mmCIF file of C-alpha atoms in Angstrom:
data_model
loop_
_atom_site.group_PDB
_atom_site.id
_atom_site.type_symbol
_atom_site.label_atom_id
_atom_site.label_comp_id
_atom_site.label_asym_id
_atom_site.label_seq_id
_atom_site.Cartn_x
_atom_site.Cartn_y
_atom_site.Cartn_z
ATOM 1 C CA UNK L 1 -2.535 0.100 -18.739
ATOM 2 C CA UNK L 2 -2.067 0.888 -15.060
ATOM 3 C CA UNK L 3 -4.157 1.103 -11.906
ATOM 4 C CA UNK L 4 -3.532 2.123 -8.316
ATOM 5 C CA UNK L 5 -4.721 -0.510 -5.835
ATOM 6 C CA UNK L 6 -5.703 0.547 -2.333
ATOM 7 C CA UNK L 7 -7.981 -0.351 0.550
ATOM 8 C CA UNK L 8 -8.423 0.070 4.257
ATOM 9 C CA UNK L 9 -6.471 -1.869 6.833
ATOM 10 C CA UNK L 10 -7.615 -5.537 7.011
ATOM 11 C CA UNK L 11 -9.636 -5.188 3.801
ATOM 12 C CA UNK L 12 -7.822 -8.051 2.031
ATOM 13 C CA UNK L 13 -5.834 -5.982 -0.459
ATOM 14 C CA UNK L 14 -2.939 -8.462 -0.537
ATOM 15 C CA UNK L 15 -5.266 -11.299 -1.553
ATOM 16 C CA UNK L 16 -6.664 -9.172 -4.387
ATOM 17 C CA UNK L 17 -3.200 -8.172 -5.617
ATOM 18 C CA UNK L 18 -2.079 -11.835 -5.556
ATOM 19 C CA UNK L 19 -5.098 -12.853 -7.626
ATOM 20 C CA UNK L 20 -4.455 -10.054 -10.148
ATOM 21 C CA UNK L 21 -0.858 -11.281 -10.480
ATOM 22 C CA UNK L 22 -2.114 -14.850 -11.018
ATOM 23 C CA UNK L 23 -4.156 -13.500 -13.944
ATOM 24 C CA UNK L 24 -1.081 -11.881 -15.481
ATOM 25 C CA UNK L 25 -0.801 -8.429 -13.899
ATOM 26 C CA UNK L 26 2.568 -6.969 -12.876
ATOM 27 C CA UNK L 27 2.679 -5.805 -9.259
ATOM 28 C CA UNK L 28 4.558 -2.838 -7.808
ATOM 29 C CA UNK L 29 4.336 -3.043 -4.020
ATOM 30 C CA UNK L 30 4.886 0.247 -2.129
ATOM 31 C CA UNK L 31 5.551 -1.538 1.175
ATOM 32 C CA UNK L 32 8.174 -3.775 -0.461
ATOM 33 C CA UNK L 33 9.937 -0.761 -2.006
ATOM 34 C CA UNK L 34 9.824 0.977 1.393
ATOM 35 C CA UNK L 35 11.783 -1.973 2.817
ATOM 36 C CA UNK L 36 14.203 -2.049 -0.153
ATOM 37 C CA UNK L 37 15.256 1.599 0.270
ATOM 38 C CA UNK L 38 16.265 0.785 3.868
ATOM 39 C CA UNK L 39 18.702 -1.977 2.864
ATOM 40 C CA UNK L 40 22.463 -1.540 3.440
ATOM 41 C CA UNK L 41 24.134 0.356 0.617
ATOM 42 C CA UNK L 42 20.975 2.197 -0.472
ATOM 43 C CA UNK L 43 21.375 6.008 -0.558
ATOM 44 C CA UNK L 44 18.092 6.450 1.341
ATOM 45 C CA UNK L 45 19.399 4.451 4.310
ATOM 46 C CA UNK L 46 22.608 6.515 4.200
ATOM 47 C CA UNK L 47 20.522 9.713 4.311
ATOM 48 C CA UNK L 48 18.522 8.352 7.273
ATOM 49 C CA UNK L 49 21.782 7.598 9.127
ATOM 50 C CA UNK L 50 23.042 11.143 8.433
ATOM 51 C CA UNK L 51 19.775 12.595 9.750
ATOM 52 C CA UNK L 52 19.358 10.447 12.870
ATOM 53 C CA UNK L 53 22.919 9.338 13.635
ATOM 54 C CA UNK L 54 24.850 6.093 13.294
ATOM 55 C CA UNK L 55 22.912 4.635 16.269
ATOM 56 C CA UNK L 56 20.083 3.771 13.845
ATOM 57 C CA UNK L 57 22.410 1.287 12.129
ATOM 58 C CA UNK L 58 23.354 -2.168 13.364
ATOM 59 C CA UNK L 59 26.986 -3.342 13.276
ATOM 60 C CA UNK L 60 26.443 -4.988 9.872
ATOM 61 C CA UNK L 61 25.119 -1.722 8.400
ATOM 62 C CA UNK L 62 21.464 -2.810 8.419
ATOM 63 C CA UNK L 63 18.756 -0.551 9.815
ATOM 64 C CA UNK L 64 18.089 -0.813 13.540
ATOM 65 C CA UNK L 65 14.313 -0.495 13.206
ATOM 66 C CA UNK L 66 13.769 -0.566 16.960
ATOM 67 C CA UNK L 67 16.156 2.357 17.527
ATOM 68 C CA UNK L 68 14.701 4.402 14.662
ATOM 69 C CA UNK L 69 11.191 3.668 15.966
ATOM 70 C CA UNK L 70 12.160 4.969 19.408
ATOM 71 C CA UNK L 71 13.361 8.232 17.844
ATOM 72 C CA UNK L 72 10.358 8.931 15.596
ATOM 73 C CA UNK L 73 7.464 7.242 17.408
ATOM 74 C CA UNK L 74 6.592 10.025 19.860
ATOM 75 C CA UNK L 75 8.118 12.949 17.970
ATOM 76 C CA UNK L 76 6.001 14.148 15.021
ATOM 77 C CA UNK L 77 8.757 16.451 13.743
ATOM 78 C CA UNK L 78 11.231 13.538 13.651
ATOM 79 C CA UNK L 79 8.676 11.313 11.898
ATOM 80 C CA UNK L 80 8.142 14.097 9.351
ATOM 81 C CA UNK L 81 11.895 14.310 8.800
ATOM 82 C CA UNK L 82 11.998 10.552 8.163
ATOM 83 C CA UNK L 83 9.037 10.760 5.763
ATOM 84 C CA UNK L 84 10.687 13.676 3.931
ATOM 85 C CA UNK L 85 13.665 11.409 3.216
ATOM 86 C CA UNK L 86 11.870 8.158 2.398
ATOM 87 C CA UNK L 87 8.583 9.099 0.679
ATOM 88 C CA UNK L 88 9.998 10.963 -2.364
ATOM 89 C CA UNK L 89 12.453 8.105 -2.994
ATOM 90 C CA UNK L 90 9.727 5.461 -2.730
ATOM 91 C CA UNK L 91 7.402 7.403 -5.058
ATOM 92 C CA UNK L 92 10.159 7.938 -7.620
ATOM 93 C CA UNK L 93 11.075 4.243 -7.586
ATOM 94 C CA UNK L 94 7.400 3.337 -8.103
ATOM 95 C CA UNK L 95 7.095 5.801 -11.017
ATOM 96 C CA UNK L 96 10.286 4.462 -12.616
ATOM 97 C CA UNK L 97 9.105 0.846 -12.365
ATOM 98 C CA UNK L 98 5.629 1.702 -13.668
ATOM 99 C CA UNK L 99 7.147 3.503 -16.667
ATOM 100 C CA UNK L 100 9.567 0.621 -17.375
ATOM 101 C CA UNK L 101 6.884 -2.072 -17.113
ATOM 102 C CA UNK L 102 4.446 -0.156 -19.332
ATOM 103 C CA UNK L 103 7.138 0.179 -21.997
ATOM 104 C CA UNK L 104 8.309 -3.443 -21.746
ATOM 105 C CA UNK L 105 4.861 -5.035 -21.366
ATOM 106 C CA UNK L 106 2.325 -2.742 -23.070
ATOM 107 C CA UNK L 107 -0.403 -5.422 -23.089
ATOM 108 C CA UNK L 108 -0.228 -6.203 -19.369
ATOM 109 C CA UNK L 109 -1.909 -4.508 -16.449
ATOM 110 C CA UNK L 110 0.524 -2.753 -14.083
ATOM 111 C CA UNK L 111 -0.863 -2.644 -10.527
ATOM 112 C CA UNK L 112 0.666 -0.294 -7.943
ATOM 113 C CA UNK L 113 -0.320 -1.465 -4.453
ATOM 114 C CA UNK L 114 -0.319 1.620 -2.189
ATOM 115 C CA UNK L 115 -2.039 1.303 1.215
ATOM 116 C CA UNK L 116 -2.257 5.089 1.798
ATOM 117 C CA UNK L 117 -2.833 6.086 -1.828
ATOM 118 C CA UNK L 118 -5.502 8.713 -1.140
ATOM 119 C CA UNK L 119 -3.863 9.916 2.059
ATOM 120 C CA UNK L 120 -0.667 10.522 0.033
ATOM 121 C CA UNK L 121 -2.493 12.377 -2.767
ATOM 122 C CA UNK L 122 -1.320 9.962 -5.480
ATOM 123 C CA UNK L 123 -4.629 9.250 -7.249
ATOM 124 C CA UNK L 124 -3.734 11.370 -10.311
ATOM 125 C CA UNK L 125 -0.745 9.146 -11.113
ATOM 126 C CA UNK L 126 -2.959 6.294 -12.334
ATOM 127 C CA UNK L 127 -5.487 5.666 -15.086
ATOM 128 C CA UNK L 128 -7.895 4.206 -12.519
ATOM 129 C CA UNK L 129 -8.037 3.457 -8.806
ATOM 130 C CA UNK L 130 -9.235 0.051 -7.584
ATOM 131 C CA UNK L 131 -10.460 -0.056 -4.001
ATOM 132 C CA UNK L 132 -10.698 -3.282 -2.021
ATOM 133 C CA UNK L 133 -13.751 -2.483 0.085
ATOM 134 C CA UNK L 134 -15.163 -3.943 3.269
ATOM 135 C CA UNK L 135 -17.532 -2.062 5.605
ATOM 136 C CA UNK L 136 -15.961 -0.606 8.738
ATOM 137 C CA UNK L 137 -17.585 -3.210 11.025
ATOM 138 C CA UNK L 138 -15.988 -6.014 8.975
ATOM 139 C CA UNK L 139 -12.642 -4.179 8.976
ATOM 140 C CA UNK L 140 -12.819 -3.837 12.757
ATOM 141 C CA UNK L 141 -13.684 -7.508 13.262
ATOM 142 C CA UNK L 142 -10.942 -8.767 10.908
ATOM 143 C CA UNK L 143 -8.321 -6.466 12.409
ATOM 144 C CA UNK L 144 -9.123 -7.605 15.959
ATOM 145 C CA UNK L 145 -8.889 -11.277 14.909
ATOM 146 C CA UNK L 146 -5.815 -10.851 12.709
ATOM 147 C CA UNK L 147 -3.689 -8.773 15.071
ATOM 148 C CA UNK L 148 -5.141 -9.851 18.428
ATOM 149 C CA UNK L 149 -6.321 -6.334 19.246
ATOM 150 C CA UNK L 150 -9.184 -5.203 21.430
ATOM 151 C CA UNK L 151 -11.905 -3.008 19.926
ATOM 152 C CA UNK L 152 -10.369 0.234 21.218
ATOM 153 C CA UNK L 153 -6.940 -0.531 19.712
ATOM 154 C CA UNK L 154 -8.445 -1.613 16.386
ATOM 155 C CA UNK L 155 -10.650 1.509 16.223
ATOM 156 C CA UNK L 156 -7.626 3.742 16.755
ATOM 157 C CA UNK L 157 -5.801 2.030 13.880
ATOM 158 C CA UNK L 158 -8.813 2.572 11.601
ATOM 159 C CA UNK L 159 -9.122 6.218 12.612
ATOM 160 C CA UNK L 160 -5.522 6.829 11.529
ATOM 161 C CA UNK L 161 -6.598 6.234 7.909
ATOM 162 C CA UNK L 162 -9.107 7.948 5.650
ATOM 163 C CA UNK L 163 -12.589 6.506 6.198
ATOM 164 C CA UNK L 164 -13.277 3.543 3.894
ATOM 165 C CA UNK L 165 -16.610 5.065 2.794
ATOM 166 C CA UNK L 166 -14.838 8.200 1.575
ATOM 167 C CA UNK L 167 -12.400 6.058 -0.383
ATOM 168 C CA UNK L 168 -15.375 4.205 -1.871
ATOM 169 C CA UNK L 169 -16.850 7.497 -3.121
ATOM 170 C CA UNK L 170 -13.586 8.372 -4.867
ATOM 171 C CA UNK L 171 -12.549 5.020 -6.396
ATOM 172 C CA UNK L 172 -13.135 4.046 -10.046
ATOM 173 C CA UNK L 173 -13.347 0.286 -9.432
ATOM 174 C CA UNK L 174 -14.750 -1.197 -6.227
ATOM 175 C CA UNK L 175 -14.044 -4.800 -5.281
ATOM 176 C CA UNK L 176 -16.268 -5.790 -2.351
ATOM 177 C CA UNK L 177 -14.285 -8.258 -0.253
ATOM 178 C CA UNK L 178 -16.751 -8.558 2.647
ATOM 179 C CA UNK L 179 -17.969 -12.043 1.711
ATOM 180 C CA UNK L 180 -15.935 -15.135 0.826
ATOM 181 C CA UNK L 181 -13.018 -14.794 -1.566
ATOM 182 C CA UNK L 182 -14.731 -16.763 -4.360
ATOM 183 C CA UNK L 183 -17.202 -13.847 -4.619
ATOM 184 C CA UNK L 184 -14.278 -11.426 -4.693
ATOM 185 C CA UNK L 185 -12.602 -13.381 -7.501
ATOM 186 C CA UNK L 186 -15.779 -13.171 -9.596
ATOM 187 C CA UNK L 187 -15.762 -9.357 -9.310
ATOM 188 C CA UNK L 188 -12.089 -9.188 -10.276
ATOM 189 C CA UNK L 189 -12.714 -11.404 -13.312
ATOM 190 C CA UNK L 190 -15.602 -9.158 -14.418
ATOM 191 C CA UNK L 191 -13.255 -6.158 -14.230
ATOM 192 C CA UNK L 192 -10.477 -8.088 -16.025
ATOM 193 C CA UNK L 193 -12.705 -8.996 -18.979
ATOM 194 C CA UNK L 194 -14.349 -5.560 -19.212
ATOM 195 C CA UNK L 195 -10.899 -3.976 -19.330
ATOM 196 C CA UNK L 196 -10.029 -6.249 -22.261
ATOM 197 C CA UNK L 197 -7.212 -7.955 -20.393
ATOM 198 C CA UNK L 198 -8.207 -11.561 -21.075
#
């Protein structure tokens, strides 16, 4: 059985994924895979260096994130070129792992943690989508506290993603993480038992 796990920024998705793993789920983390494909020796990093030049590599062959950021940050066409290289590779790696885990562990829940799941149009790749939900006002408050942002900066970050209420309309499973985490755990356990995973 598999689900896609998503949420808005500062919704507490990582805490939910950690709790699911503690119950016995297997986690596939999109952000982690995105970092892995940029490690020295990976064909994706080699393709990025061909596209943007050797200046995006450090002397040891690792990615110079600062240099790459300078190239793509204010140039949408360059950012698109980077995404065209990295996104298909990340998605394929996630699909391969999901397939492998489902074959090896047919009785366990496979959770794919994808921050921009809806924005990337990936909802049809999963049996169900679980959304970690907090209202926008809570998101804003947590983001300001977590990242030391002012309200304007935090609002701009939120506006870069699909509205959390739209995600809520589309999700199959909603975990409300706007109160304390003990309440959140109770909701996850209800889902876990209903899905026959205990």
